[in-house]
Structure formats: structure tokens, C-alpha cells
Short mmCIF file of C-alpha atoms in Angstrom, two decimals:
data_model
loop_
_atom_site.label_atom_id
_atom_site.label_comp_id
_atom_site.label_asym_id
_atom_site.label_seq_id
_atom_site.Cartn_x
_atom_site.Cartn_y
_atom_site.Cartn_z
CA UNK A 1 0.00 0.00 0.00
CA UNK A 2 1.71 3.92 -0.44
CA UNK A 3 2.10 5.75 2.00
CA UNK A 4 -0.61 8.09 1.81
CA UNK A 5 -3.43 6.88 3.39
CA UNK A 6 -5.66 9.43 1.93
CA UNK A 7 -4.87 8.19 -1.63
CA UNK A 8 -5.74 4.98 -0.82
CA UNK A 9 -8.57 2.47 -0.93
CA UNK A 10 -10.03 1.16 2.27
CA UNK A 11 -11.88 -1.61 4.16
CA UNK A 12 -15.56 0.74 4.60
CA UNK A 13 -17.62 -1.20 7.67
CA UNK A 14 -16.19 -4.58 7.36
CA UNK A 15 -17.21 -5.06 3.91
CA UNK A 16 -15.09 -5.04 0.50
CA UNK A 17 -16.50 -1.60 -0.92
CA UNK A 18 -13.28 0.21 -1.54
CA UNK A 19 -13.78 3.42 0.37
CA UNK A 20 -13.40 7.03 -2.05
CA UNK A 21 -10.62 9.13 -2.10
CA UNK A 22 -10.44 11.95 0.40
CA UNK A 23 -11.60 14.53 -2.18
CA UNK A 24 -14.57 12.20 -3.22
CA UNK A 25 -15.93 11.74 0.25
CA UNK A 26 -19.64 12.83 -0.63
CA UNK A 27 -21.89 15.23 1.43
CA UNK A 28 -24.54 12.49 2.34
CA UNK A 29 -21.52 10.03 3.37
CA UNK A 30 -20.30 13.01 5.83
CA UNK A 31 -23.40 13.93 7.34
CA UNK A 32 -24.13 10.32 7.95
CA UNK A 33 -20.97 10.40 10.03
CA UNK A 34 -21.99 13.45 11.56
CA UNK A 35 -24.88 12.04 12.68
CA UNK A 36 -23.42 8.85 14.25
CA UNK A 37 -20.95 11.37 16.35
CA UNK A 38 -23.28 13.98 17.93
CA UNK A 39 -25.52 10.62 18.83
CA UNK A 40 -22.87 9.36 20.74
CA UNK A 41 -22.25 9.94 24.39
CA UNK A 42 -19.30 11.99 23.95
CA UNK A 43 -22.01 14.65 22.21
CA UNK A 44 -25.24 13.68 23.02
CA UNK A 45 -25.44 15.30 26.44
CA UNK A 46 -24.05 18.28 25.57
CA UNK A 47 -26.25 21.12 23.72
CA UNK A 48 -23.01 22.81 22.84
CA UNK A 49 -20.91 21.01 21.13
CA UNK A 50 -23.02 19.44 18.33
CA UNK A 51 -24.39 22.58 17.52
CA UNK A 52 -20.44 24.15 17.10
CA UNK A 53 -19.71 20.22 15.15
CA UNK A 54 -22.52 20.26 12.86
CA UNK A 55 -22.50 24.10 11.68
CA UNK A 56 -18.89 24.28 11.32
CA UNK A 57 -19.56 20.74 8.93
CA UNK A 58 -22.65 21.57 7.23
CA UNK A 59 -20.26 25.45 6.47
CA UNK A 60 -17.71 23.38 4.65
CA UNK A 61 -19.53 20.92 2.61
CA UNK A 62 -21.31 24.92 1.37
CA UNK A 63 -18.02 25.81 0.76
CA UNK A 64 -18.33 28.59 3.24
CA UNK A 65 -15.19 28.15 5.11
CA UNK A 66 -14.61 31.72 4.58
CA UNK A 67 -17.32 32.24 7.49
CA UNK A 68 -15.65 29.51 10.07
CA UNK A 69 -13.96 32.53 12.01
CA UNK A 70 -13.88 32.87 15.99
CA UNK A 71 -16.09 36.02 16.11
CA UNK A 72 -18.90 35.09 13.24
CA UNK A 73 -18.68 31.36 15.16
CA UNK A 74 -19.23 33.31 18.43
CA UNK A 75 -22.47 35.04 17.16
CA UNK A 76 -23.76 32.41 14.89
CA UNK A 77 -23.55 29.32 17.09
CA UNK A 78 -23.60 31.32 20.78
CA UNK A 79 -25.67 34.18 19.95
CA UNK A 80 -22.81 36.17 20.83
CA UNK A 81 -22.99 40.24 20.17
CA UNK A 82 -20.95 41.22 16.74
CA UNK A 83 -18.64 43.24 19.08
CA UNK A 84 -18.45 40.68 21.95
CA UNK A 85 -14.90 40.74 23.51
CA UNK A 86 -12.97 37.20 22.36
CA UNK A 87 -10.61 37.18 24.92
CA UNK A 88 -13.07 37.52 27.97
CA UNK A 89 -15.29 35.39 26.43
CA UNK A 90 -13.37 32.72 25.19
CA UNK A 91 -16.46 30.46 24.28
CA UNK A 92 -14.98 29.15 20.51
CA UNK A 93 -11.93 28.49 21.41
CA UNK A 94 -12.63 26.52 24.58
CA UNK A 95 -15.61 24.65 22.71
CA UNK A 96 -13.36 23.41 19.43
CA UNK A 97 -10.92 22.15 21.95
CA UNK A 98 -13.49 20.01 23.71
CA UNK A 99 -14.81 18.83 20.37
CA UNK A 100 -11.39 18.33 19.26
CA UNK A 101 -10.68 15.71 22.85
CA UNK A 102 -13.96 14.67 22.46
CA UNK A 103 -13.45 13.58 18.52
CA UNK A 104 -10.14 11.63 19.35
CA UNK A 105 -11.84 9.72 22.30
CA UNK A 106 -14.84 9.11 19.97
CA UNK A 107 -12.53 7.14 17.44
CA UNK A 108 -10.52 5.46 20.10
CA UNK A 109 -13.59 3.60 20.99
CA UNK A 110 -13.60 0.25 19.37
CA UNK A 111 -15.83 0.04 16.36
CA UNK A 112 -14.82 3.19 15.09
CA UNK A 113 -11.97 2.16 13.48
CA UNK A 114 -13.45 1.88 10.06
CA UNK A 115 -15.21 4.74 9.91
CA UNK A 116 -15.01 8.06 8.15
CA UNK A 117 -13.03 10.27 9.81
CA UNK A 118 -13.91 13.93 10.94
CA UNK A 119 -11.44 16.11 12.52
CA UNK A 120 -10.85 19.90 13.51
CA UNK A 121 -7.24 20.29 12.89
CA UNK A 122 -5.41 22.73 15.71
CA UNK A 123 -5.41 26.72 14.90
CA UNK A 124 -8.68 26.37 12.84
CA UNK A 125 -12.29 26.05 12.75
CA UNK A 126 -12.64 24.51 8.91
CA UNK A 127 -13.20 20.84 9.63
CA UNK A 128 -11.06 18.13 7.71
CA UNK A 129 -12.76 14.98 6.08
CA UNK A 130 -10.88 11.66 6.17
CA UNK A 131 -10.81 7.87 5.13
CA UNK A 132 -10.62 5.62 8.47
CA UNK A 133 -7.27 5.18 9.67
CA UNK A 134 -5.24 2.09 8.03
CA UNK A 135 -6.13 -1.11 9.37
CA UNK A 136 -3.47 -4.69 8.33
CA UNK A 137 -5.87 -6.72 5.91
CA UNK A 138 -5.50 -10.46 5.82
CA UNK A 139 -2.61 -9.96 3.23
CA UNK A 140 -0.70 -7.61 5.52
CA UNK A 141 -0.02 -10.85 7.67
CA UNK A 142 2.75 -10.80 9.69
CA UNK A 143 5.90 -13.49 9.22
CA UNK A 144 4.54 -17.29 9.83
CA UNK A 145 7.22 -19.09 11.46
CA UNK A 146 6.98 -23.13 10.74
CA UNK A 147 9.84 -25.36 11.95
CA UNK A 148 9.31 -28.17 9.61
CA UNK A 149 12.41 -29.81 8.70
CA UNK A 150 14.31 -27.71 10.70
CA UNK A 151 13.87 -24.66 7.92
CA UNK A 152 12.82 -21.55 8.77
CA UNK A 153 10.03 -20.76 6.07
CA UNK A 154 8.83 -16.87 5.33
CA UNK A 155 5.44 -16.44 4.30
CA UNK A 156 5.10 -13.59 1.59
CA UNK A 157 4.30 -10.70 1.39
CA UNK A 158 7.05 -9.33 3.65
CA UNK A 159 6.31 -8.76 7.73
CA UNK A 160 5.50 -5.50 8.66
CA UNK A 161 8.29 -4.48 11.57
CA UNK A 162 6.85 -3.23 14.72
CA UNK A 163 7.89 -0.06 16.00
CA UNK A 164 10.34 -0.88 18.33
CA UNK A 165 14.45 -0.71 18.24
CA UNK A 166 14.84 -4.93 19.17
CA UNK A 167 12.35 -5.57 16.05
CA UNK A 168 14.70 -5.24 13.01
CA UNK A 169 14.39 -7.45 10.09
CA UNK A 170 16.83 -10.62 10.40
CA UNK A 171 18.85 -11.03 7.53
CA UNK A 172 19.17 -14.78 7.01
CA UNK A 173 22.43 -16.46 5.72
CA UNK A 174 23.05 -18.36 2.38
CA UNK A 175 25.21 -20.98 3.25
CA UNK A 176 27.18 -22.05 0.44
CA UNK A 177 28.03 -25.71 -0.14
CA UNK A 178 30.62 -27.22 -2.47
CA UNK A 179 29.58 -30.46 -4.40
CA UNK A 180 30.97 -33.67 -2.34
CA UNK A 181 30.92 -32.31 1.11
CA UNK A 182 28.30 -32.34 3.79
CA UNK A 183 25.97 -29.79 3.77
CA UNK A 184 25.64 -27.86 7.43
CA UNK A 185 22.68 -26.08 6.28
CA UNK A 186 20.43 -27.81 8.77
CA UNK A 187 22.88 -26.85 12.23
CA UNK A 188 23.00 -22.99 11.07
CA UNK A 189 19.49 -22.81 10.00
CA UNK A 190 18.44 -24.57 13.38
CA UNK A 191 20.39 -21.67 14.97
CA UNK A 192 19.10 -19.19 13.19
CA UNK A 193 15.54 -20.54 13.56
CA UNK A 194 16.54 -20.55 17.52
CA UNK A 195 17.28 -17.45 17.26
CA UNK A 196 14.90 -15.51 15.44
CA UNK A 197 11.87 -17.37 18.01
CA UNK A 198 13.97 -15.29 20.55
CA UNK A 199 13.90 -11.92 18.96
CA UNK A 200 10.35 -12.45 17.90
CA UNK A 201 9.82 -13.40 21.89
CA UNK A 202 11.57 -10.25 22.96
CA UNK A 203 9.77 -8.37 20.62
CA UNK A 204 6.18 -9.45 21.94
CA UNK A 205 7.23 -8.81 25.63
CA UNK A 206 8.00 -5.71 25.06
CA UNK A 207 5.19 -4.89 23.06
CA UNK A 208 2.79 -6.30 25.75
CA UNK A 209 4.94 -4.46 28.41
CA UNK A 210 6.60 -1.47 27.48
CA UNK A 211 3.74 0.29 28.26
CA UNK A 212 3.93 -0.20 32.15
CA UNK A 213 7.36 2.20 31.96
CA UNK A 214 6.43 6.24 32.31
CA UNK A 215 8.98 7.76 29.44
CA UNK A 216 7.73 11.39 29.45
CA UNK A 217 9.41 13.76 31.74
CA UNK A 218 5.99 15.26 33.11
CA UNK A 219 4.47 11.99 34.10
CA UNK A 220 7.90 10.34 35.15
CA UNK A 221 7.62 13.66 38.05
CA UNK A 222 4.39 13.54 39.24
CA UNK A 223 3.69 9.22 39.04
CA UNK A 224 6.70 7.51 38.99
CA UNK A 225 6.89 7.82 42.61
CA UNK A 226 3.42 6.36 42.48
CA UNK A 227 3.90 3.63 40.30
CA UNK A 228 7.81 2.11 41.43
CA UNK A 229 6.65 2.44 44.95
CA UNK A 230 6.65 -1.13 46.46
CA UNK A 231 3.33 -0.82 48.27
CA UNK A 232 0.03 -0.03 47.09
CA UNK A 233 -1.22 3.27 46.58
CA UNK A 234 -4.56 4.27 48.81
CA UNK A 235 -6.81 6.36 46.46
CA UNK A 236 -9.03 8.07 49.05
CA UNK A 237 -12.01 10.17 47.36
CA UNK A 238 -14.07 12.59 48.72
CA UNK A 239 -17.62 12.16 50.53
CA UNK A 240 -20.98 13.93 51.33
CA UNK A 241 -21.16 13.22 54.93
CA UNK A 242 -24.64 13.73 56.92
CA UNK A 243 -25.81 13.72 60.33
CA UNK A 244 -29.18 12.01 61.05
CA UNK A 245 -31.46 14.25 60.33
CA UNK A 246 -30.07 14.61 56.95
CA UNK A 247 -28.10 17.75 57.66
CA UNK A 248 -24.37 18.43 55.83
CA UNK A 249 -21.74 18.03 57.99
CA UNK A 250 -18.12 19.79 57.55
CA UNK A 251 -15.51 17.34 56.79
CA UNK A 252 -13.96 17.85 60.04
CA UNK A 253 -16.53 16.92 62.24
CA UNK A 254 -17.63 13.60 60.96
CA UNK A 255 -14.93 11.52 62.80
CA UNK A 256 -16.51 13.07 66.35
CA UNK A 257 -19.72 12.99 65.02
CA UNK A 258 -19.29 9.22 64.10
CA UNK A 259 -18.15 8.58 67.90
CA UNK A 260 -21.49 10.54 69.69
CA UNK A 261 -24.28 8.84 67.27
CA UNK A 262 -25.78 5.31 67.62
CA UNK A 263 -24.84 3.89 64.04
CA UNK A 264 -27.35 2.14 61.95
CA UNK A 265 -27.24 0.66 58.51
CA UNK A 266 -29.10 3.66 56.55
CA UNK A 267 -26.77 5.95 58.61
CA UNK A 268 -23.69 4.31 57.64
CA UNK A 269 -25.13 4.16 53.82
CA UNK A 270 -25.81 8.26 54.36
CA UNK A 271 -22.66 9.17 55.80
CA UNK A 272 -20.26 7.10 53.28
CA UNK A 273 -21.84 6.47 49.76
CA UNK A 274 -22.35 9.51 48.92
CA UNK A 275 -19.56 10.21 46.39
CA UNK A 276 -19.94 13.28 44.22
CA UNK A 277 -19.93 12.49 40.49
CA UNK A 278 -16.93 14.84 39.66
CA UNK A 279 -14.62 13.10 42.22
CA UNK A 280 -16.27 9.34 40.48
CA UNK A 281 -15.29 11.01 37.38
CA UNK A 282 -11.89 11.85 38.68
CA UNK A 283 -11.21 8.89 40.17
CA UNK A 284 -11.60 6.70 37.10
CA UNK A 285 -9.19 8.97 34.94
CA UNK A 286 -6.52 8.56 38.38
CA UNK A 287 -7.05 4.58 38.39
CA UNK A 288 -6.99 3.60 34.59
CA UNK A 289 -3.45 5.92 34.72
CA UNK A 290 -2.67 3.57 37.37
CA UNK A 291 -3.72 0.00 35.99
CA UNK A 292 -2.09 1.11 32.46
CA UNK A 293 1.17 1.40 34.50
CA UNK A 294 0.42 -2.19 36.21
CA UNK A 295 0.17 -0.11 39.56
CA UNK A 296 -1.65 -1.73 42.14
CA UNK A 297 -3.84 0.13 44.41
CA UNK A 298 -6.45 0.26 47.45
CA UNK A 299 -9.43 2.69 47.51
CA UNK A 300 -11.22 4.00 50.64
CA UNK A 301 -13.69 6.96 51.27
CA UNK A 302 -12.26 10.19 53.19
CA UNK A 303 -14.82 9.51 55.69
CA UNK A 304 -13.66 6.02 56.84
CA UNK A 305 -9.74 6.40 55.68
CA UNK A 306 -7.58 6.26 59.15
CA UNK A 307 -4.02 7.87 59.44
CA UNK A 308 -2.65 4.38 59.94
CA UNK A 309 -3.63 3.82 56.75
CA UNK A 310 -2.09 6.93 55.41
CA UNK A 311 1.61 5.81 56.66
CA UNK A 312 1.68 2.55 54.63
CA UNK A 313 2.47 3.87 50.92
CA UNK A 314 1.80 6.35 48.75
CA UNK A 315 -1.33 8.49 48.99
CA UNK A 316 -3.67 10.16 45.94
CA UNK A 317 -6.30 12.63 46.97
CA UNK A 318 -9.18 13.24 45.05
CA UNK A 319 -11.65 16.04 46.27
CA UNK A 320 -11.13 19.19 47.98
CA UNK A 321 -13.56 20.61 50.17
CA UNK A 322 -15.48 16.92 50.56
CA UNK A 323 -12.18 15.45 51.13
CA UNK A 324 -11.17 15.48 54.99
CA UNK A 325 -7.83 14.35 53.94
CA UNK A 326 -7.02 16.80 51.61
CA UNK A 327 -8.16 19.10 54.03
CA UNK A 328 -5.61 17.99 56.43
CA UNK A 329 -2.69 17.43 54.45
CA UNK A 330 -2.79 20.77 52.45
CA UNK A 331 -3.33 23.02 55.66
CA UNK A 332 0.56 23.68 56.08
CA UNK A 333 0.89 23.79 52.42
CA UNK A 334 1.12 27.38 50.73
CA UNK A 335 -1.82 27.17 48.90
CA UNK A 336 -5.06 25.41 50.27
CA UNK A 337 -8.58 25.55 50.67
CA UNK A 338 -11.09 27.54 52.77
CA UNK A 339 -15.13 27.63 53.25
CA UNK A 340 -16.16 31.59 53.52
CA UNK A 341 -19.97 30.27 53.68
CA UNK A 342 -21.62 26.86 52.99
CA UNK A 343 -21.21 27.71 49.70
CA UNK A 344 -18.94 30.12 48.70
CA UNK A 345 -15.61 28.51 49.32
CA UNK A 346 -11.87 28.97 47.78
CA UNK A 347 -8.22 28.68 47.95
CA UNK A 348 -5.83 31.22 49.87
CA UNK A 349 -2.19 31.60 48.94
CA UNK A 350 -1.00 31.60 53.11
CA UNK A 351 2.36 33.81 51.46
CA UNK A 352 0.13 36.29 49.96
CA UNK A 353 -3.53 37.15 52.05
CA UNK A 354 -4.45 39.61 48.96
CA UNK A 355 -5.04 36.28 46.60
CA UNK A 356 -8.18 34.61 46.57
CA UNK A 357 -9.54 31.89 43.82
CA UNK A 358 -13.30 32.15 44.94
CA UNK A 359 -15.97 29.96 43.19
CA UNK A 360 -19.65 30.31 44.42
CA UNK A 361 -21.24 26.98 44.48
CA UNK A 362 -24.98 28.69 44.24
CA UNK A 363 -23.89 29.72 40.65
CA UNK A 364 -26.66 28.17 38.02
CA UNK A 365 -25.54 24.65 36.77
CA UNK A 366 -25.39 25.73 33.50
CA UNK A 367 -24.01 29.14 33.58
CA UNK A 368 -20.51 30.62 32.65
CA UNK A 369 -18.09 31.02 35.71
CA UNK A 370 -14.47 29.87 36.69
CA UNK A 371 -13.90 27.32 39.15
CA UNK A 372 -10.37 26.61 40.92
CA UNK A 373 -8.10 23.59 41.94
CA UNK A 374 -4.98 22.26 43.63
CA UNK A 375 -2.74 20.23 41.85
CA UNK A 376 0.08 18.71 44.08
CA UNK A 377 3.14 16.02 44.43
CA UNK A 378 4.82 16.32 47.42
CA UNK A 379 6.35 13.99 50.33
CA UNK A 380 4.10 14.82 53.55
CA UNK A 381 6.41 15.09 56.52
CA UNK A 382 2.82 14.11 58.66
CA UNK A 383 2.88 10.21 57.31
CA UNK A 384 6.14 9.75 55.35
CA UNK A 385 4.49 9.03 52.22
CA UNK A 386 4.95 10.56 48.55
CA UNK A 387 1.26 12.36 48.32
CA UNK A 388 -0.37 13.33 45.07
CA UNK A 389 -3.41 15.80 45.30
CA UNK A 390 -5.59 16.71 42.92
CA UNK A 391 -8.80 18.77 43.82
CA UNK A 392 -11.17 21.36 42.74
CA UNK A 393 -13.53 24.03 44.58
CA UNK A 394 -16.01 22.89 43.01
CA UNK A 395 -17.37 19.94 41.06
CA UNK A 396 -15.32 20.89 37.82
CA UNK A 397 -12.35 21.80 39.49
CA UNK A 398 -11.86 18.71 40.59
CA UNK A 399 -12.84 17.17 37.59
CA UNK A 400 -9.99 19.45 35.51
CA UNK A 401 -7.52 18.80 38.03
CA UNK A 402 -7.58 14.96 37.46
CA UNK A 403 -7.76 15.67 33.75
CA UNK A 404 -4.59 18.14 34.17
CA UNK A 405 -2.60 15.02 36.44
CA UNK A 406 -3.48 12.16 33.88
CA UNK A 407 -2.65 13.62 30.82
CA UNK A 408 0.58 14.24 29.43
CA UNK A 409 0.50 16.25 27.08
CA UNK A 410 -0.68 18.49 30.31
CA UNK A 411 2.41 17.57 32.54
CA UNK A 412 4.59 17.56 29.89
CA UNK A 413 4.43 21.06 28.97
CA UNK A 414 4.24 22.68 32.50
CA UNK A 415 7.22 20.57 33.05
CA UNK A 416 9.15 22.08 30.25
CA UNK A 417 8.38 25.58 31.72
CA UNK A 418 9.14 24.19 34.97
CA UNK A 419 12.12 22.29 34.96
CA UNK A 420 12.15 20.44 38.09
CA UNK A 421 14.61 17.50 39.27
CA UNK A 422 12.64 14.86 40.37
CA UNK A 423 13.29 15.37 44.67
CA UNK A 424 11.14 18.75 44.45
CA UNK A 425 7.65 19.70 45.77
CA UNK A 426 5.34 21.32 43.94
CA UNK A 427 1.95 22.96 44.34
CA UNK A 428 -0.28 24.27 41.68
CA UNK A 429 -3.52 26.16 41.40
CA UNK A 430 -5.32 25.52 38.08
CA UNK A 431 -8.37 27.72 36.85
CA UNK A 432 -11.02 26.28 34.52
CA UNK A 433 -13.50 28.47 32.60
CA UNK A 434 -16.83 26.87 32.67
CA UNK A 435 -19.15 27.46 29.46
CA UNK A 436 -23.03 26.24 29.94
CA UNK A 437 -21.54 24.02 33.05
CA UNK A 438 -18.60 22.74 31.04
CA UNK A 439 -15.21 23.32 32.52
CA UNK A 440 -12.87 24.23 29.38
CA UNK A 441 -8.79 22.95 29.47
CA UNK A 442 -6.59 23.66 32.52
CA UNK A 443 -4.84 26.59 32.97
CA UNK A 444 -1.85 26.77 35.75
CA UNK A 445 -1.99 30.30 36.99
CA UNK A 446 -0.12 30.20 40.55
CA UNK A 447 2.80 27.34 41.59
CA UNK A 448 5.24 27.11 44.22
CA UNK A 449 8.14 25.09 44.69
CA UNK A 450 10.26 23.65 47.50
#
């Protein structure tokens, strides 16, 4: 096959239709596509960004790309003012980077593969209309190995070499006999057949587990800690505690609280299962990280998590204000978290009483606004442990703080601003602009480091 996919003919949903080329896609094919994406869970919830996906598409198959600029996309899609200020109100470009995340994780799902592709490229709003990725057909088989007769026999076509620096191409030896004497074709082929099963062995194993290794500078900081520790880590998340009549209780008083109460099984079911979605949502980004990197790990609520606990291995915090822990650990830390009323609440730089991140929780669910988090990796003097926190004022700041921790592309580039040896401490506050409820990408806008 060449090289360029796009000028190629593909496998279209598993059948043997050969797929058009890129500048033959027709309009009814894309809109089909369309279709299948904003119907998916990735878009369906979200009033937002299938109404940016499908004008910005239905503009380009018109041939109006001339149109797909931030300020018309502002007032045509937003209902934004023809003179609305871009930078304050930063709804495009936040929204075509969601769709953008949202796109990739879309065709990462299995049975996508084979689909037509639809992309907005970075530094533009003009969509870009694509054959499915290349997938090996049957004939793209890789090398058959059969040991009959002690010859090593090569299926054709050629393999195709995985990328990886043990996986070169063996160059087998023609071993050239003269007429009368023995032939030692079958000692050196044995050997050779010995040991290409060997590279082709190494190969696999480090194709299965090459992936368990963190490679990336940003990561390697903040997780390998984590992940080469010899104990498990203790995720601890963050709870909704209640007393029994129902009422909230403050994070610090539901260990006494716990004592002076009879317990009964609704009270216990109250008090410790209820987990806000956001820290659920973080959680699951925090423990895939972890199970990608073959990390093993224990989970507890904040409510019933002991110190004794706490001293045993490495510790992730996920939550802020519904997070006793977090509460705890970050109080000697620079920056950390305060409650001004039940539900206006923040995070203080202790070095600095004249910054405040303030997010009011009464805010409408589906308004614009600009909620706050703590980012951390540090080794807590309190237990002895490594300690990773990551935890938001509010629901999306903790839900763009685990985003900001898991992804490296994230790490990786406050790292390269940063340029930390790996036996530093580090504390960040991250800000989040929320459009219609949806926290945009992380922004690091305070750090400290010791």
C-alpha cells in the first residue's frame, strides 16, 4: 500500500466496498458520520458542542469556510454580540478544543476504526474529512514461522516491523556448499531458527509491556513515585457526609460525630456512599493511569480512611472541600482551601492574604463562571508518604484537576516551563473556565516550589 493513506482504498464497515478518495468523500456520506458522532455519548449530552460540530460541517460541505472565524462562530452558534470581547469570552476556542478531545476519544472507541473520519485540525475552525485510519488486511499478515524440517520458512508478502528498536528485520544467511561435502545447512538454520523465536519473543514482551514504563518527563515527576513504589497506593475520594437528620456536615466533624451517634445501617449508607460524580469522574481517569502502569492500588472513602492507613504507601487525593484528607494534608501547604460560607468557598495563597480563587457553588448549573483547583506532588512530613493531590472548589475543578494530572500532554508542557529535578515539591492552582456548566482545558496560573 503507499504511503498516503488518503490516496488509498479502504476496508468501509467490514465489507469489501473500496472506500473514495479523500476529495470524493460525498456530502450524504459526511453527514451520515456526523450524525453517528453527535448521537454518541461523547455529544449527546451536551447542547453545545453538536451545535459548534454540525454548523462548522454543514459550512464546509457549502463551501463557506470563509465564514468559520472565531467572532462570526461566536455570534452564529452562541448568539454572541458582533462586538463581543474574544478574549473575555473565550467560548470558541474553549468549545473546538473540547470537540477536538472529544473527537479523538470518539474514534478510540472500538468500532470506530473503520469509519469516516472527521477532525478539527489545531489553529482552525474549517473541519477536515478523512478515510478511516489504516487497518493490516489479511494480506498484511505478519511473518509465519513453521519449523518443519528444521527450515525456517517466510510467508510472503514481507512482515511488517513493529515499532520498536529490538524488532529489526533478520537477515538470514546463504550458506554455500561445495559439491561432495556435507551440507551444514540444517545446524546454522536450526540456529538461526533458535534465534529468530527469541527476537520475535523479545519483541512481543516488550510490546505487551513497554507500556507499564512512564517515558515522558511530566508523568515520570508527578507518578513515577506512584507507580515504582513497592506498596500499594490508597486512592481516598471525597464524601458527602450527613448527620441524622439529613443535615451536611463539615468534613472535620464527621470523625466526632461518628463517635457521639448510635450507628445504623441507613446511617452508615448516608454518611459514606455519597460520592460526588466529579470526584467518580476523577477517580476513574486517576485509576486507569494507574492500571495502564500495572500499579496496584487500594481505595477507601475520606470519611472512613484512618491515618494508619495513610503511613503505609503512597497516597492520591481526590476532592477538595469533601475530602477530609485533603483538608488535612494541604493546611501547612502554601496554597489550600477555605469555606467563607456553605457555599462560597476557595483557595488562599498563606504567602500572599491579597489572593483569593473564589468559586460560588450557588452559581446556576449551567451558567458561565471559573472554578479553581490544587494540583500537588509532594512527600508529607505528617505520614512519610509521597502524596499526590488533585482537587477542585467545586465539582469541575476537581474534575480538571484529574484531567490536568493524567494527561501528558498536560504535565509535559508545565514541566518544560518548569524544569524540576525529580526530589522537588510542587503545588499548583489551576483555573477552569466553565461554558453552559462545562469546565474548558486547565490553565496553571499560581505554583510554588520547594
Amino acid at each position: 500500500m503507499a504511503s498516503n493513506a488518503l490516496q488509498e482504498l479502504w476496508m468501509y464497515s467490514g465489507t469489501e466496498a473500496s472506500f473514495p478518495h479523500a476529495d470524493e468523500i460525498s456530502r450524504s456520506a459526511v453527514l451520515e458520520q456526523l450524525d453517528r458522532i453527535v448521537a454518541n455519548s461523547h455529544f449527546r449530552h451536551s447542547k453545545r458542542y453538536p451545535s459548534f460540530l454540525r454548523f462548522v460541517v454543514e459550512e464546509t460541505l457549502a463551501g463557506h469556510t470563509d465564514v468559520l472565524k472565531e467572532r462570526n462562530l461566536g455570534t452564529e452558534v452562541f448568539g454572541r454580540q458582533s462586538d463581543y470581547d474574544t478574549n473575555a469570552d473565550p467560548i470558541v476556542r474553549v468549545t473546538a478544543g473540547e470537540i477536538r478531545k472529544r473527537l479523538a476519544q470518539y474514534y478510540q472507541e472500538p468500532g470506530h476504526e473503520q469509519e469516516l473520519r472527521i477532525e478539527l485540525p489545531l489553529g482552525s475552525y474549517v473541519p477536515h474529512f478523512a478515510p478511516p485510519l489504516y487497518r493490516p488486511s489479511p494480506a498484511d499478515a505478519p511473518v509465519v514461522l513453521e519449523a518443519a524440517s528444521a527450515v525456517l520458512h517466510v510467508e510472503q508478502p514481507a512482515p511488517v516491523v513493529p515499532p520498536s528498536d529490538t524488532s529489526s528485520v533478520v537477515a538470514f544467511p546463504v550458506v554455500d556448499t561445495q559439491p561432495g561435502k556435507p551440507s551444514p545447512r540444517w545446524p546454522v538454520l536450526l540456529a538461526w531458527n533458535v534465534a529468530g523465536l527469541l527476537l520475535l519473543a523479545v519483541g512481543l514482551y516488550l510490546a505487551v509491556f513497554s507500556h507499564t514504563g512512564i517515558h515522558d518527563a511530566g508523568t515520570t515527576f508527578f507518578w513515577q513515585p506512584i507507580v515504582s513504589s513497592s506498596t500499594p497506593a490508597l486512592v481516598i475520594i471525597g464524601v458527602h457526609s450527613t448527620d441524622s437528620q439529613g443535615h451536611s456536615l463539615p468534613v472535620d466533624t464527621v470523625g466526632s460525630s461518628e463517635q457521639q451517634e448510635p450507628q445504623s445501617m441507613m446511617s452508615l449508607m448516608s454518611r459514606y456512599e455519597m460520592v460526588p460524580i466529579s470526584d467518580i469522574v476523577g477517580y476513574s481517569k486517576i485509576t486507569n493511569l494507574l492500571t495502564r502502569h500495572a500499579r496496584t492500588y487500594q481505595t477507601e472513602g475520606s470519611g472512613a480512611a484512618t491515618l494508619d492507613q495513610l503511613r503505609h504507601g503512597p497516597v492520591i487525593l481526590i476532592g477538595g472541600l469533601d475530602n477530609v484528607w485533603t483538608m488535612r494534608l494541604t493546611a501547612p501547604l502554601r496554597f489550600r482551601f477555605f469555606a467563607k460560607t456553605e457555599l462560597l468557598n476557595g483557595i488562599e495563597d498563606t504567602k500572599d492574604h491579597n489572593k483569593l480563587w473564589m468559586f460560588d457553588n450557588a452559581l446556576p448549573a449551567h451558567g458561565n463562571a471559573r472554578d479553581y483547583a490544587i494540583v500537588a506532588s509532594y512527600f508529607d512530613t505528617t505520614i512519610e508518604q509521597r502524596v499526590i493531590v488533585a482537587a477542585g472548589v467545586g465539582r469541575s475543578g476537581t474534575v480538571t484537576a484529574t484531567e490536568f494530572v493524567t494527561s501528558a500532554d498536560n504535565l509535559n508542557a508545565w514541566m518544560k516551563q518548569a524544569n524540576l529535578s525529580s526530589d522537588k515539591n510542587v503545588e499548583l492552582v489551576l483555573s477552569t473556565d466553565l461554558l453552559d456548566g462545562e469546565p474548558g482545558p486547565p490553565h496553571v496560573i499560581a505554583s510554588y516550589i520547594w
